[in-house]
Every structure is written in C-alpha cells, then in structure tokens.
Short mmCIF file of C-alpha atoms and ligand atoms in Angstrom, two decimals:
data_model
loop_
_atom_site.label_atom_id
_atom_site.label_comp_id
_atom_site.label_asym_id
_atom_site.label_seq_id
_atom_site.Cartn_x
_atom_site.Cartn_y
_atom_site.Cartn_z
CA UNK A 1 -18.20 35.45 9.70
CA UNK A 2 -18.54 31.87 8.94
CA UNK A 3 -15.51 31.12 8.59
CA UNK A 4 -14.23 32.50 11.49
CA UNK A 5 -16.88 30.81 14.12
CA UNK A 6 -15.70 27.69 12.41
CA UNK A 7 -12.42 28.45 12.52
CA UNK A 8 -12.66 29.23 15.99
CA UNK A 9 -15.01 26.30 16.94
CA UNK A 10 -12.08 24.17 16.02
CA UNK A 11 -10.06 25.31 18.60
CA UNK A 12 -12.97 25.33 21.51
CA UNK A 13 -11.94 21.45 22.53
CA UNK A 14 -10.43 21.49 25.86
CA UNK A 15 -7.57 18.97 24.27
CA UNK A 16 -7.13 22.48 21.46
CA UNK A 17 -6.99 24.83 24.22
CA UNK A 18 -4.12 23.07 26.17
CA UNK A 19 -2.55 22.87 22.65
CA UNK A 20 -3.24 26.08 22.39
CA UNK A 21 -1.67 27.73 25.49
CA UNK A 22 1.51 25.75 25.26
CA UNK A 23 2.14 28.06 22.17
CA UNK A 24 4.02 30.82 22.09
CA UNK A 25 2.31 31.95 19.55
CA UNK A 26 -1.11 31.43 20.31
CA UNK A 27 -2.03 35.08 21.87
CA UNK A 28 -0.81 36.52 18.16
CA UNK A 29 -3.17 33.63 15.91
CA UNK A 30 -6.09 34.37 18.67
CA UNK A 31 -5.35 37.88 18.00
CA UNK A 32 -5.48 37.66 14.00
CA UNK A 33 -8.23 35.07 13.64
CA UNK A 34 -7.73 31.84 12.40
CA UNK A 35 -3.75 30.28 12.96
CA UNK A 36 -2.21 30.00 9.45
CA UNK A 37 -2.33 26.45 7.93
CA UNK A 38 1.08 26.16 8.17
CA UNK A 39 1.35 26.61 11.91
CA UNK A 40 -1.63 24.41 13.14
CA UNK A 41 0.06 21.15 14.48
CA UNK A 42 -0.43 18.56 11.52
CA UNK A 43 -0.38 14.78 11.64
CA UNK A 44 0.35 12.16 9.08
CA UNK A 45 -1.53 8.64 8.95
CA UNK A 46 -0.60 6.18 6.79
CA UNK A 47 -2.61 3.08 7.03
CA UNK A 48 -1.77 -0.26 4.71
CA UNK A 49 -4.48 -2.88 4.87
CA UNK A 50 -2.33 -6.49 3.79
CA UNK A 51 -4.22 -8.34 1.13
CA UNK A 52 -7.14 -6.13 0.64
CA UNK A 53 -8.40 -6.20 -2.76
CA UNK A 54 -10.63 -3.40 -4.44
CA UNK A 55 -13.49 -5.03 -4.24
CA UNK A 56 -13.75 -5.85 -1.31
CA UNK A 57 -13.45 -2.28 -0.02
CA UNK A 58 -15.56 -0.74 -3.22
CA UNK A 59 -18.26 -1.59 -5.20
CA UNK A 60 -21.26 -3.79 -5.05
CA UNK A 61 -19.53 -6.72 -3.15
CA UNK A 62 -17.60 -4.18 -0.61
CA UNK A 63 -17.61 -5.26 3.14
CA UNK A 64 -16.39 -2.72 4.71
CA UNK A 65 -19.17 -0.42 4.63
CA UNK A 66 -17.34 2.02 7.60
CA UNK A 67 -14.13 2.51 5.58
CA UNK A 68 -15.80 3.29 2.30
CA UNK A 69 -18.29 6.01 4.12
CA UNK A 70 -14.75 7.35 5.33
CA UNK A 71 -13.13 7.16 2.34
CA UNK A 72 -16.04 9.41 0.52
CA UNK A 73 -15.33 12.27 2.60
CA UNK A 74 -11.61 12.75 0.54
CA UNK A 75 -10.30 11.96 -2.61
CA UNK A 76 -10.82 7.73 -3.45
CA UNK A 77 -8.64 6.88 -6.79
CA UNK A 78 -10.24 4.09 -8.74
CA UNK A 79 -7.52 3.04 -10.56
CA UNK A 80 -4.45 1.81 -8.13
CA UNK A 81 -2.16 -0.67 -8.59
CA UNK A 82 0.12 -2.15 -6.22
CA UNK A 83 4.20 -1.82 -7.23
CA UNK A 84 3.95 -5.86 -6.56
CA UNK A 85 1.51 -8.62 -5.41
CA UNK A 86 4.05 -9.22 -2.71
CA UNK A 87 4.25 -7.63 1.12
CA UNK A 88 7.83 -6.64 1.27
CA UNK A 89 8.35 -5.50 -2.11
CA UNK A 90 5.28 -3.02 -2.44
CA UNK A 91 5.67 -1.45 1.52
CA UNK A 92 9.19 -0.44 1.13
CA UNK A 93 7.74 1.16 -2.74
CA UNK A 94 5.45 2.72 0.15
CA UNK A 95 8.01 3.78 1.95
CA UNK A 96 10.45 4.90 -0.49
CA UNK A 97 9.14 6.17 -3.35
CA UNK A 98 10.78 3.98 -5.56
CA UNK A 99 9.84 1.27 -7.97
CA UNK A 100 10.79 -2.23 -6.82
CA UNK A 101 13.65 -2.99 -9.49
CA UNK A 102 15.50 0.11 -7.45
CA UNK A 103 14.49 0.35 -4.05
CA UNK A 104 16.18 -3.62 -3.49
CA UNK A 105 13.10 -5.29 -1.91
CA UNK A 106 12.16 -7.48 -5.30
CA UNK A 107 10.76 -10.08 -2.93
CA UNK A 108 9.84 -10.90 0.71
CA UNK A 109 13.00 -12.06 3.21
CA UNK A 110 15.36 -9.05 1.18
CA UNK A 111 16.59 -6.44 3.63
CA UNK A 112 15.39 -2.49 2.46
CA UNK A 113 19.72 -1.25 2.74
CA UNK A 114 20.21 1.52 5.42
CA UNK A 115 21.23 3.75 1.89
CA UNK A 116 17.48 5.00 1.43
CA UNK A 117 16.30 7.75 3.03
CA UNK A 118 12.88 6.32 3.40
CA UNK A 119 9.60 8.66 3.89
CA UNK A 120 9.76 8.31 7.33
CA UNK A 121 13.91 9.34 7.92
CA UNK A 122 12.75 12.68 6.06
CA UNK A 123 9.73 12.98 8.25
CA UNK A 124 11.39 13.08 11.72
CA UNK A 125 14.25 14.86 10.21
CA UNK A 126 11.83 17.46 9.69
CA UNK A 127 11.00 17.09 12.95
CA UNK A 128 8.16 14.89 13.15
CA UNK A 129 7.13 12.29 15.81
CA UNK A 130 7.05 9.32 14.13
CA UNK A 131 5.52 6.09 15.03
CA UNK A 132 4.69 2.37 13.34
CA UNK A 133 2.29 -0.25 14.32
CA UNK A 134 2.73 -3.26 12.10
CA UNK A 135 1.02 -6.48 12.28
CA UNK A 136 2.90 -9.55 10.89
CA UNK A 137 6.49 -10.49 10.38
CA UNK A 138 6.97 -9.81 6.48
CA UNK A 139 7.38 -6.34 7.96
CA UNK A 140 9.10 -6.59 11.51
CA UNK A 141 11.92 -4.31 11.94
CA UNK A 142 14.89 -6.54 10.91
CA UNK A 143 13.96 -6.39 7.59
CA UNK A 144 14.84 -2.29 7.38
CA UNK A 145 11.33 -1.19 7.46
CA UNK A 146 11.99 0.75 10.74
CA UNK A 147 14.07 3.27 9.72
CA UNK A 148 13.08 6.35 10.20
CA UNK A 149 10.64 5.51 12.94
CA UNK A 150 11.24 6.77 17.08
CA UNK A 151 8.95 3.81 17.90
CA UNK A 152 8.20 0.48 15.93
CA UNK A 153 5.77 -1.79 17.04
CA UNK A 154 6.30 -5.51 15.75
CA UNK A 155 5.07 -7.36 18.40
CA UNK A 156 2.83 -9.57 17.48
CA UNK A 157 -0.33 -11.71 19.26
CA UNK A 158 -1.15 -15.01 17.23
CA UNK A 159 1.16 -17.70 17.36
CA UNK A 160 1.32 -20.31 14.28
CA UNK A 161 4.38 -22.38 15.10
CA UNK A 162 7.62 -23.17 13.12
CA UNK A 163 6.50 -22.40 9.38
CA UNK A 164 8.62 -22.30 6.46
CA UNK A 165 8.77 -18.92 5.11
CA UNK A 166 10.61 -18.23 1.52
CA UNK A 167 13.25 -20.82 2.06
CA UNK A 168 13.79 -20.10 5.79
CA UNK A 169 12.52 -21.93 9.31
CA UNK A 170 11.02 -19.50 10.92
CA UNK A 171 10.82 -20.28 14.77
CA UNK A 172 7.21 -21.13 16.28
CA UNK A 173 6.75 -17.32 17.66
CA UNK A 174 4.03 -15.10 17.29
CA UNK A 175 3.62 -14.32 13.46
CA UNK A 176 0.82 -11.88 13.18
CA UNK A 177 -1.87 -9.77 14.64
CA UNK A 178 -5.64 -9.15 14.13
CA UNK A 179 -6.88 -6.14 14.12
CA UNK A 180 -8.74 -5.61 18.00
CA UNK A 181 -4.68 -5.83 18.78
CA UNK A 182 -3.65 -3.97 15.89
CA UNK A 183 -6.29 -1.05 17.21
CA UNK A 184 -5.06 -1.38 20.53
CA UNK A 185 -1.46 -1.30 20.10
CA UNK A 186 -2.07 1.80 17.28
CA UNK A 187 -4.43 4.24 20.19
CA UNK A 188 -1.27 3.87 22.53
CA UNK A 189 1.33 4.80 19.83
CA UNK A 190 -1.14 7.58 19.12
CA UNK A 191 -0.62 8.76 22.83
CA UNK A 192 2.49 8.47 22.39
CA UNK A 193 3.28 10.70 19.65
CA UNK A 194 4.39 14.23 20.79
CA UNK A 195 5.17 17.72 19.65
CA UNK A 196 3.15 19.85 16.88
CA UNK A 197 3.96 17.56 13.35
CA UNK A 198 3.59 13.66 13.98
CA UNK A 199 3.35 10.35 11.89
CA UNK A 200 2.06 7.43 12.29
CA UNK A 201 1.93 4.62 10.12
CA UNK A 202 -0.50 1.52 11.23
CA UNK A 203 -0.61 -2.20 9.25
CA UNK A 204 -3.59 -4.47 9.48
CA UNK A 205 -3.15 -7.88 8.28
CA UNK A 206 -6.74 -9.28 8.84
CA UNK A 207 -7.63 -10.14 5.41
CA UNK A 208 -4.59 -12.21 4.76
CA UNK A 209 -5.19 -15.91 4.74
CA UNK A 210 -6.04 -17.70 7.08
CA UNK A 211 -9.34 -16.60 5.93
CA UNK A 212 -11.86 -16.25 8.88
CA UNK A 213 -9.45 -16.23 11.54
CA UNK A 214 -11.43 -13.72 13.23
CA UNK A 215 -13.91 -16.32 13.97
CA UNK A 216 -14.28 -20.27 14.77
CA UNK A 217 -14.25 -21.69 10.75
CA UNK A 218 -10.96 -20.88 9.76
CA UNK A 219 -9.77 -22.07 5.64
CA UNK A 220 -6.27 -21.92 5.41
CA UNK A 221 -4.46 -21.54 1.99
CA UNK A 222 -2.45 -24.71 1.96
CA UNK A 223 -5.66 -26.74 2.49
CA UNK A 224 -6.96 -24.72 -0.34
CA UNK A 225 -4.29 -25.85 -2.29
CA UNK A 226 -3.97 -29.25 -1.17
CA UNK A 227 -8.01 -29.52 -1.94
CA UNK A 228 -6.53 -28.32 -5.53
CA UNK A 229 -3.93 -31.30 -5.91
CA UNK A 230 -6.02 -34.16 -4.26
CA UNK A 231 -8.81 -33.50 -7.89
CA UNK A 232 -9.28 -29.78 -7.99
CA UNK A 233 -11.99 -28.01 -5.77
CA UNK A 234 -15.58 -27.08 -6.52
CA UNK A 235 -15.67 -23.51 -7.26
CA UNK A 236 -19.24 -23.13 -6.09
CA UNK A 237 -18.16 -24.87 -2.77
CA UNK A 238 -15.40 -23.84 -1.98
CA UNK A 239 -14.37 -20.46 -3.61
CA UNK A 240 -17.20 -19.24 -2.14
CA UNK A 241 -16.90 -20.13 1.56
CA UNK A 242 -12.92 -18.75 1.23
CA UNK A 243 -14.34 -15.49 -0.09
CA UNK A 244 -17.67 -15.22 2.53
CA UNK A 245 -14.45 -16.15 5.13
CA UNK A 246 -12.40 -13.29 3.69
CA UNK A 247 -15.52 -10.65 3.61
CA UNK A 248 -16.34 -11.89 7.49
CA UNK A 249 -12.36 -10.73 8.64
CA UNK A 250 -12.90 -7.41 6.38
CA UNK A 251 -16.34 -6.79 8.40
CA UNK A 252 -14.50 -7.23 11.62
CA UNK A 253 -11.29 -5.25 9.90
CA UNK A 254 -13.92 -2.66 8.77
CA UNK A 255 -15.22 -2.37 12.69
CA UNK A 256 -12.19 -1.89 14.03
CA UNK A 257 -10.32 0.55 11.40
CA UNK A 258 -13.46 2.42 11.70
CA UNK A 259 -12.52 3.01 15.53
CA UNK A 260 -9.51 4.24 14.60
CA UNK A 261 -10.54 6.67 12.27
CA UNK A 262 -12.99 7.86 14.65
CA UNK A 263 -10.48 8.36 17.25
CA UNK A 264 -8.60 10.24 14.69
CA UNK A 265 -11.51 12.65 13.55
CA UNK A 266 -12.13 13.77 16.93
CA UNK A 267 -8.38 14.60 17.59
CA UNK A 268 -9.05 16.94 14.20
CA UNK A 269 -9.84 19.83 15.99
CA UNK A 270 -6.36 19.87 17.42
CA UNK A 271 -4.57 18.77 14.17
CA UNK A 272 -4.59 18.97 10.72
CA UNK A 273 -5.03 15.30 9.97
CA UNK A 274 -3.84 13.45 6.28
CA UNK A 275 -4.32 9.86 6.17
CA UNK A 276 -3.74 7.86 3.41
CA UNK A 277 -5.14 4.58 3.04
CA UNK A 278 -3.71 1.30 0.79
CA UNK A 279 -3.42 -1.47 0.46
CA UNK A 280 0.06 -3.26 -0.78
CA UNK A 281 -1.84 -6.00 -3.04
CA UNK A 282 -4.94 -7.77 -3.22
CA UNK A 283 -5.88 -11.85 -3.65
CA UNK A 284 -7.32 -14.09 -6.18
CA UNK A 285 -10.05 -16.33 -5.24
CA UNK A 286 -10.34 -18.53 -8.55
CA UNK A 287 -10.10 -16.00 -11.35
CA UNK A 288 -7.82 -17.48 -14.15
CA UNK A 289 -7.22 -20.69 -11.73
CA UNK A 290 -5.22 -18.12 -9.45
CA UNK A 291 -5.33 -18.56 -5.53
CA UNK A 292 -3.87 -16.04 -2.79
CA UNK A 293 -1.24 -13.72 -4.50
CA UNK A 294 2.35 -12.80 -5.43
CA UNK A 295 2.63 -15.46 -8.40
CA UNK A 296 0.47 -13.36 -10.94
CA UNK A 297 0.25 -9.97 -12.16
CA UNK A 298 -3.51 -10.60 -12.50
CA UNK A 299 -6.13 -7.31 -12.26
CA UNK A 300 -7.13 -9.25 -8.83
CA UNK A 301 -3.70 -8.64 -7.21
CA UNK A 302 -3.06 -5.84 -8.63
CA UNK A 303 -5.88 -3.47 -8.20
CA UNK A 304 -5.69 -1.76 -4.04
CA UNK A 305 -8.05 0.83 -2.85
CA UNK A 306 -6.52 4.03 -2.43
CA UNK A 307 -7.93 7.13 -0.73
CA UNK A 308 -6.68 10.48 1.16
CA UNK A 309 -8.81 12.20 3.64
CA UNK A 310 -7.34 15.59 3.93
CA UNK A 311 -8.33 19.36 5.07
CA UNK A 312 -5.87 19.79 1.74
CA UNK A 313 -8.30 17.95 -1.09
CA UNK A 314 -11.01 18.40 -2.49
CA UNK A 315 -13.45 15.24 -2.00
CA UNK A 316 -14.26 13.39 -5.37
CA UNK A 317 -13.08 10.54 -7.73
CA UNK A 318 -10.13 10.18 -9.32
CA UNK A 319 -9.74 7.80 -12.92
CA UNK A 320 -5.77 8.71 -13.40
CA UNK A 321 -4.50 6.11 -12.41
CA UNK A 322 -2.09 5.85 -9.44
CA UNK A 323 0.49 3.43 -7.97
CA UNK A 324 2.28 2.42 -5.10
CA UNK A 325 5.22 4.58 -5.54
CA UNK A 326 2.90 8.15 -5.62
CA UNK A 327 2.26 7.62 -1.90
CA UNK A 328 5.45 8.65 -0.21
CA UNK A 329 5.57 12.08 -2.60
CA UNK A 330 1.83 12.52 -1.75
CA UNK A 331 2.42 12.09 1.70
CA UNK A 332 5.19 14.69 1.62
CA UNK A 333 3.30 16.85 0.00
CA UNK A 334 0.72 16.64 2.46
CA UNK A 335 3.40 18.13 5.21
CA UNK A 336 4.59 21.00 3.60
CA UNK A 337 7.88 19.22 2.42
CA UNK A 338 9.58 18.62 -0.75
CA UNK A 339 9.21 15.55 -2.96
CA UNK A 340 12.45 14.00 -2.65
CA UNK A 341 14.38 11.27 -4.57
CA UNK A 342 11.01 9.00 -5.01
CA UNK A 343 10.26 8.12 -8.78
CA UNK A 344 6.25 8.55 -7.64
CA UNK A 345 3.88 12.05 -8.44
CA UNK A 346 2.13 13.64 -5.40
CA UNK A 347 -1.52 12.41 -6.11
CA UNK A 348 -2.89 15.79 -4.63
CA UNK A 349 -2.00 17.29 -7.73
CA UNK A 350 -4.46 16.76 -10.81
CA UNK A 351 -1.95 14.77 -13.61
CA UNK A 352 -0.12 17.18 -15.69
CA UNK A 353 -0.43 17.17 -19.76
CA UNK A 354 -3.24 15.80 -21.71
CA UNK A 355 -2.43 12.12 -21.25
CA UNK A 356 -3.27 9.82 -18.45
CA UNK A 357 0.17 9.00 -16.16
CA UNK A 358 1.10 5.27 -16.31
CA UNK A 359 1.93 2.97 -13.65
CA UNK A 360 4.60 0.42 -14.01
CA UNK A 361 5.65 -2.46 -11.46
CA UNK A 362 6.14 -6.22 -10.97
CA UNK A 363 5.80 -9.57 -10.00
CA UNK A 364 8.22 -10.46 -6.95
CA UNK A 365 11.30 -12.68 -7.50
CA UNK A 366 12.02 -15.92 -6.26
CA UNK A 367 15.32 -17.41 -4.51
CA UNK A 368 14.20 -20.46 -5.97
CA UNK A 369 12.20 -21.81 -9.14
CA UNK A 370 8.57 -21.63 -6.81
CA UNK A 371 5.95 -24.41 -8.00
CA UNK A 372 2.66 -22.12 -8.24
CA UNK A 373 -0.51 -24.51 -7.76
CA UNK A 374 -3.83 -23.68 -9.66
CA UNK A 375 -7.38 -24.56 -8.86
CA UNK A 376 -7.33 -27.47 -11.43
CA UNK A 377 -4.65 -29.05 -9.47
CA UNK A 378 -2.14 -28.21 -11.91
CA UNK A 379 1.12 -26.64 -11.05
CA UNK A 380 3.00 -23.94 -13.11
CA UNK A 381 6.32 -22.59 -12.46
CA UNK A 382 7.22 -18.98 -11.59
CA UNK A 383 11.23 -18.25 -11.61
CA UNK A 384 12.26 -14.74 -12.79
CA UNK A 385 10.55 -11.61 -12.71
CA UNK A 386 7.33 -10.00 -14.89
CA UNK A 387 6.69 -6.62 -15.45
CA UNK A 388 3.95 -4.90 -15.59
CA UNK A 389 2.54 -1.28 -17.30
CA UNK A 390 -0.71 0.20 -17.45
CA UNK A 391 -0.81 2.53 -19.98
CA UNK A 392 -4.03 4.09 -21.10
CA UNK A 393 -5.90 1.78 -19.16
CA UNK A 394 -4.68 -1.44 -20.54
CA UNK A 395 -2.71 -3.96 -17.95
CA UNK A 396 0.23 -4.85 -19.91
CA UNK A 397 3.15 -7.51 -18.36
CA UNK A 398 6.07 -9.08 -19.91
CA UNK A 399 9.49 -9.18 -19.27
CA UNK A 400 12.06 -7.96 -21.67
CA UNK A 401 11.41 -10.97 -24.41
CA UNK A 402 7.49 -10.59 -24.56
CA UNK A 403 4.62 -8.90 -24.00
CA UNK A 404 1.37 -9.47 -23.30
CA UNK A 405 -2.29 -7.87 -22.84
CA UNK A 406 -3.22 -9.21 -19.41
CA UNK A 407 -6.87 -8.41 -18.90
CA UNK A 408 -7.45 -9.10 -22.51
CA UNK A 409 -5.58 -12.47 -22.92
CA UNK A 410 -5.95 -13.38 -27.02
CA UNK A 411 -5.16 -9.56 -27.79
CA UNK A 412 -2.25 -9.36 -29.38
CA UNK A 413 -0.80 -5.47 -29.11
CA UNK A 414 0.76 -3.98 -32.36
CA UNK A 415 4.73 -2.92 -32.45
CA UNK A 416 3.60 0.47 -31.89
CA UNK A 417 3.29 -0.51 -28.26
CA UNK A 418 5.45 -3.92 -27.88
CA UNK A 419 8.57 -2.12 -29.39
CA UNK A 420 8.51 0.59 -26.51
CA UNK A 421 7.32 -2.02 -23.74
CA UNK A 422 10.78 -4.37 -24.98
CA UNK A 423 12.76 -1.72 -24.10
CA UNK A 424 11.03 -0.14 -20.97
CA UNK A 425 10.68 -3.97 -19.50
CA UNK A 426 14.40 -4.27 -20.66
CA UNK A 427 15.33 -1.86 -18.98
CA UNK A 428 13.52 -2.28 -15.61
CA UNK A 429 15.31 -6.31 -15.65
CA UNK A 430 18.69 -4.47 -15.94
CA UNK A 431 18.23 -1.99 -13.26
CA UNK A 432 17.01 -5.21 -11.24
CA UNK A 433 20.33 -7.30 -11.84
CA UNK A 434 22.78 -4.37 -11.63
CA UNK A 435 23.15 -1.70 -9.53
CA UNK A 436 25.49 -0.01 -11.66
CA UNK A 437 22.22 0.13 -14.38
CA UNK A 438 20.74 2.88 -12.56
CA UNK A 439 20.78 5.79 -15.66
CA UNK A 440 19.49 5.08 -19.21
CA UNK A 441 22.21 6.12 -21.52
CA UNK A 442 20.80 5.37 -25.05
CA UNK A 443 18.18 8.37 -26.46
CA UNK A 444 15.98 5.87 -28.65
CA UNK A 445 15.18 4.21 -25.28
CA UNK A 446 15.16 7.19 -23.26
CA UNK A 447 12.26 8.35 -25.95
CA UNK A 448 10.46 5.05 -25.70
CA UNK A 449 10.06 5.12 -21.71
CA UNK A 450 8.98 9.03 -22.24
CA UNK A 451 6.15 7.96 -24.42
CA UNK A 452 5.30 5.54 -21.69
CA UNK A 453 4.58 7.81 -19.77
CA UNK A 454 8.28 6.58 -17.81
CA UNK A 455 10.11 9.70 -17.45
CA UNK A 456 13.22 9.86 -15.05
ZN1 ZN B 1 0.80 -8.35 1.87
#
C-alpha cells in the first residue's frame, strides 16, 4: 500500500498530470499502478564545477555546505581523480569516455575531432533533448565540445580584455561567467528541453581564479605569481587570503548550484532525475610551492568531488576509487543505454573482483617549454607529458623513463611495481604521439597493464 500512495503521490503535481495525459499510455500505467521505470520520462544532469578541489566541497574546511547536504542523499565517491589538472583535456575525458592520450585533447586550445561519438551524440541519438550551459571559453563550442548538443550555450557575461591564452591573443570579449548567470542561463535551457528523455549538462567556473570575483577584493593569479618573483610571498599572508577568496566564490557557487538543484528536485515528480556532479581538477594554494593547476600531478589537483544523486543508487560512500573517464559509462548507464566505446566502468556498479580498480591519467602538454613559477619565486620547467596511476591507493606519476611515489616523495617503489608502471606509462606516451599506437601488441606488456588494473 505504501508503495503505491507514493508511487501515486508522485504523479499528483499538476506539471505530472499534464505529463501524464499527453501519454498514450497513461490510462494503461494508471490502470496497473505505478508506470514501469523504464517508461517514466527520465532526465540526465551533468554538472562540472571548474577548479573545485575536494576539500573545498568535503570535509572539515568544505564551503559549500548546500552541495554536500545534496550530495549525501546519493552515492559521494571519496576517491576521484581528475583524467588531467587541465580544463580541456579532462571535459572531453567527461565527455568521451576516453583517457586523454586517446581522446586528442592532451591540452587546452586542441580541437576534440568530429571522429568521437561523444556521450552526448549517443544521447540524442537515442532520442534525448540535449542541452549545455557552459561558462568560460576553454570550453566554447569551437573547440568540439558541442557535439552532440541541440542547444549550446557559450555566451558568456564578464569581460577581461585581450589576454594571452596558450600561445594565442585572444580578443578582449567576454571570457567567462559567474554563477547567478550560469543559474540563469541553465533554468531557461531547462525550459527548453522537451520530450520524455532529456540532458543537460551545466559548467560553473566560479572557483577559478580570479579568486573572489564574486565580490569587491579580487587576487588574481598573475599577481600571485608576480608577488612570488618580486621575494616570494608570506604564506600566512597571503595563501590564506587567496584561499578565504576562493571559499567566499564557492559559498556564493554553493548558493546558487543549490538553486539549481532545488529547481531540479521539484521537477522529480515528473522525471526520473540522475545528476552527476564533478569537477574536472582542483588547485593548489602553496602545497609543495604549487599555485593554481595544470603544471603538477599533485593530490591537490588531482583529487575532484564526485557524487550521483539517483532514484537508481543506493545512498552511501564509496572508497574504490573512480576517475574522470567512469562518468560518461555511468551516465549511460543511468539511461538505460549501453556503455559504448569509453575506456571508463559505470560507477553504479560495485567494482568487480577482489582488487580495488585503478585510475590512470596525466599532466596536460605544452606547445611550448612553459616556465612554471613556485611560491619561492623560483621557476621550474614543464615540457612533455607525466603520467599518473593510482593503484591501491598510492598516487604514482612518471613518464616512461621514471617513476615516482607522489604523495610519498623519498619512497622509492620496488621493481615489482616500477617494471609494470615503465611499460604502462610507455605505453600511454606512444598512444599520445601516434595514432597508429592505438592496440598493444606485445603479451608481457599486455600482462603488465592487466595487473594494473589497465585492461583494454
Ligand atoms: Zn578547469
């Protein structure tokens, strides 16, 4: 009896009923009860949250109080890791499915090809509705990030002027939006959306530097680093007004998002609603001499929230840990459809086998040698890429001539795991440089990237 005067009071909305009667169906599901799961008009939400890093979403320090309430009604994962600590490269691992040495996008101003049939091309040609609301240009539509999508939305509100942006003069145009637009722009794509299965995917870029730009004292990141060169910045100072700056534009973030997901709950009497929220890399404030992000594989950059809230899980915490490249499958999953070509597991699933599943990525590339400036004023050069595993809990990066234990730095690993990580980041650099390096050929390293955990 329950069940059914819930079931029922689900579809008592007015906004259910018109759903309701525009069915052809609906006098045979009043008839039997509830409406199978399968039939009851479903919609996708994926929501990316730029430069959010766990902490600041979980945990003691977390400012966004809203979100994390949210988050505790579905499944949160505690160990994510971003594909990369870069924008480009770890959305279109979002999007894809695939691992950044594949999918083409190894750094930001690269073009995600046409080839890919990207998570949103195989929702709407399952029919979906399908919607984006991004908010800075990293991710505007000529870089390939709208396929797939009926409507795109890359207009942005806040104007910064001519910048230089990986090598390129980018005109002074609007270059990014906060989130009271982002919200704005993302309730009228919601309208917008039609028919019984819809997506919608919405960015927020708030917590991207400049840090407190939702309020008067604004810190950029070049002033940061120019405080670095001109004799290094008090940590105490300094590092701590950036970060207070950062946690005041994820409290106004956290407002904002919270109205969306509000909006969203009360539209779940009309649809089965699965959001999944990330974000595509987090930021260093100091630790290891780091600043900002996409120059270090550090736990910092790498570690993203990660949560579903879905009819179709169970609520709870999750240790396996996850990556960038299980969303698109999960997502999938989520709509009733098959995995597809994507290299990542469909996290609604508990891992299979008695070991924990790894989670492999990288460190973007650069067209150019880039100059990375620490808090000591000192300035280290990043060129190719780095690699990085986690593999029973342990961070490992390299590339294919060394290895090291990042969150342990002194530890030096045994062969019994460098031998295996050689080859895997061996092989992840030549799948990178050629396209023709697409299928491992050789069984010893075949076995090595199964023990990994890196099965294909
Ligand atoms: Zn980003």
């Amino acid at each position: 009896v329950s069940e059914r005067s819930a079931c029922l009071a689900r579809w008592r909305s007015p906004a259910a009923r018109r759903a309701l009667a525009s069915l052809a169906v609906a006098a045979l599901s009043l008839s039997s009860g509830c409406r199978p799961e399968a039939e009851r008009p479903v919609r996708l939400v994926l929501i990316t949250l730029d430069t959010l890093r766990l902490d600041g979403f979980d945990g003691e320090r977390a400012a966004m109080p809203a979100t994390a309430a949210w988050a505790e009604r579905g499944l949160v994962f505690d160990n994510a890791y971003a594909a990369t600590t870069t924008t480009q490269p770890t959305h279109a691992s979002l999007l894809t499915g695939q691992h950044p040495w594949r999918h083409g996008v190894p750094r930001n101003g690269a073009v995600l090809a046409e080839s890919w049939e990207t998570l949103p091309e195989q929702l709407q040609a399952a029919g979906f509705s399908t919607a984006a609301v991004v908010a800075s240009f990293p991710l505007q539509q000529a870089f390939g990030f709208g396929q797939g999508f009926d409507v795109y939305d890359d207009a942005f509100a806040v104007s910064t002027g001519a910048r230089n942006w990986e090598g390129q003069t980018v005109p002074g145009q609007a270059f990014y939006s906060l989130s009271e637009d982002v919200l704005a722009r993302a309730l009228a794509r919601l309208d917008g959306l039609s028919g019984e299965r819809q997506f919608l995917w919405v960015h927020f870029y708030d917590p991207h530097e400049p840090y407190g730009d939702a309020g008067d004292d604004v810190l950029t990141l070049s002033a940061l680093q120019r405080a670095c060169i001109s004799g290094g910045i008090d940590p105490d100072v300094t590092l701590k007004r950036a970060r207070s700056l950062y946690d005041a534009d994820l409290a106004v973030l956290d407002r904002d998002l919270g109205r969306l997901l509000s909006r969203l709950e009360a539209d779940g009497e009309e649809y089965d609603t699965h959001v999944v929220l990330t974000s595509d890399h987090g930021e260093s404030f100091g630790e290891g001499g780091s600043l900002g992000h996409g120059k270090r594989l550090s736990v910092e950059q790498l570690r993203v929230p990660l949560a579903i809230v879905s009819p179709r899980v169970t609520p709870g915490r999750r240790q396996d840990p996850a990556g960038s490249v299980d969303v698109a499958a999960t997502l999938l999953s989520l709509a009733g459809l098959e995995a597809g070509e994507g290299e990542g597991r469909d996290l609604t699933l508990a891992p299979r086998g008695g070991r924990p599943p790894s989670v492999f990525g990288m460190r973007r590339t650069f067209a150019e040698p880039y100059s990375d400036i620490r808090t000591d004023g000192s300035r280290v050069t990043v060129t190719g890429p780095r690699f990085y595993a986690v593999i029973e809990g342990t961070l490992y990066t390299g590339t294919g001539d060394d290895v090291l234990v990042e969150d342990l730095p002194g530890r030096v690993p045994g062969p019994d795991v460098v031998d295996p990580l050689l080859a895997l980041f061996g092989t992840f650099a030549s799948e990178l440089s050629g396209a023709d390096l697409t299928e491992v050929t050789d069984p010893d390293t075949q076995r090595a990237l199964e023990q990994l955990g890196y099965a294909r």
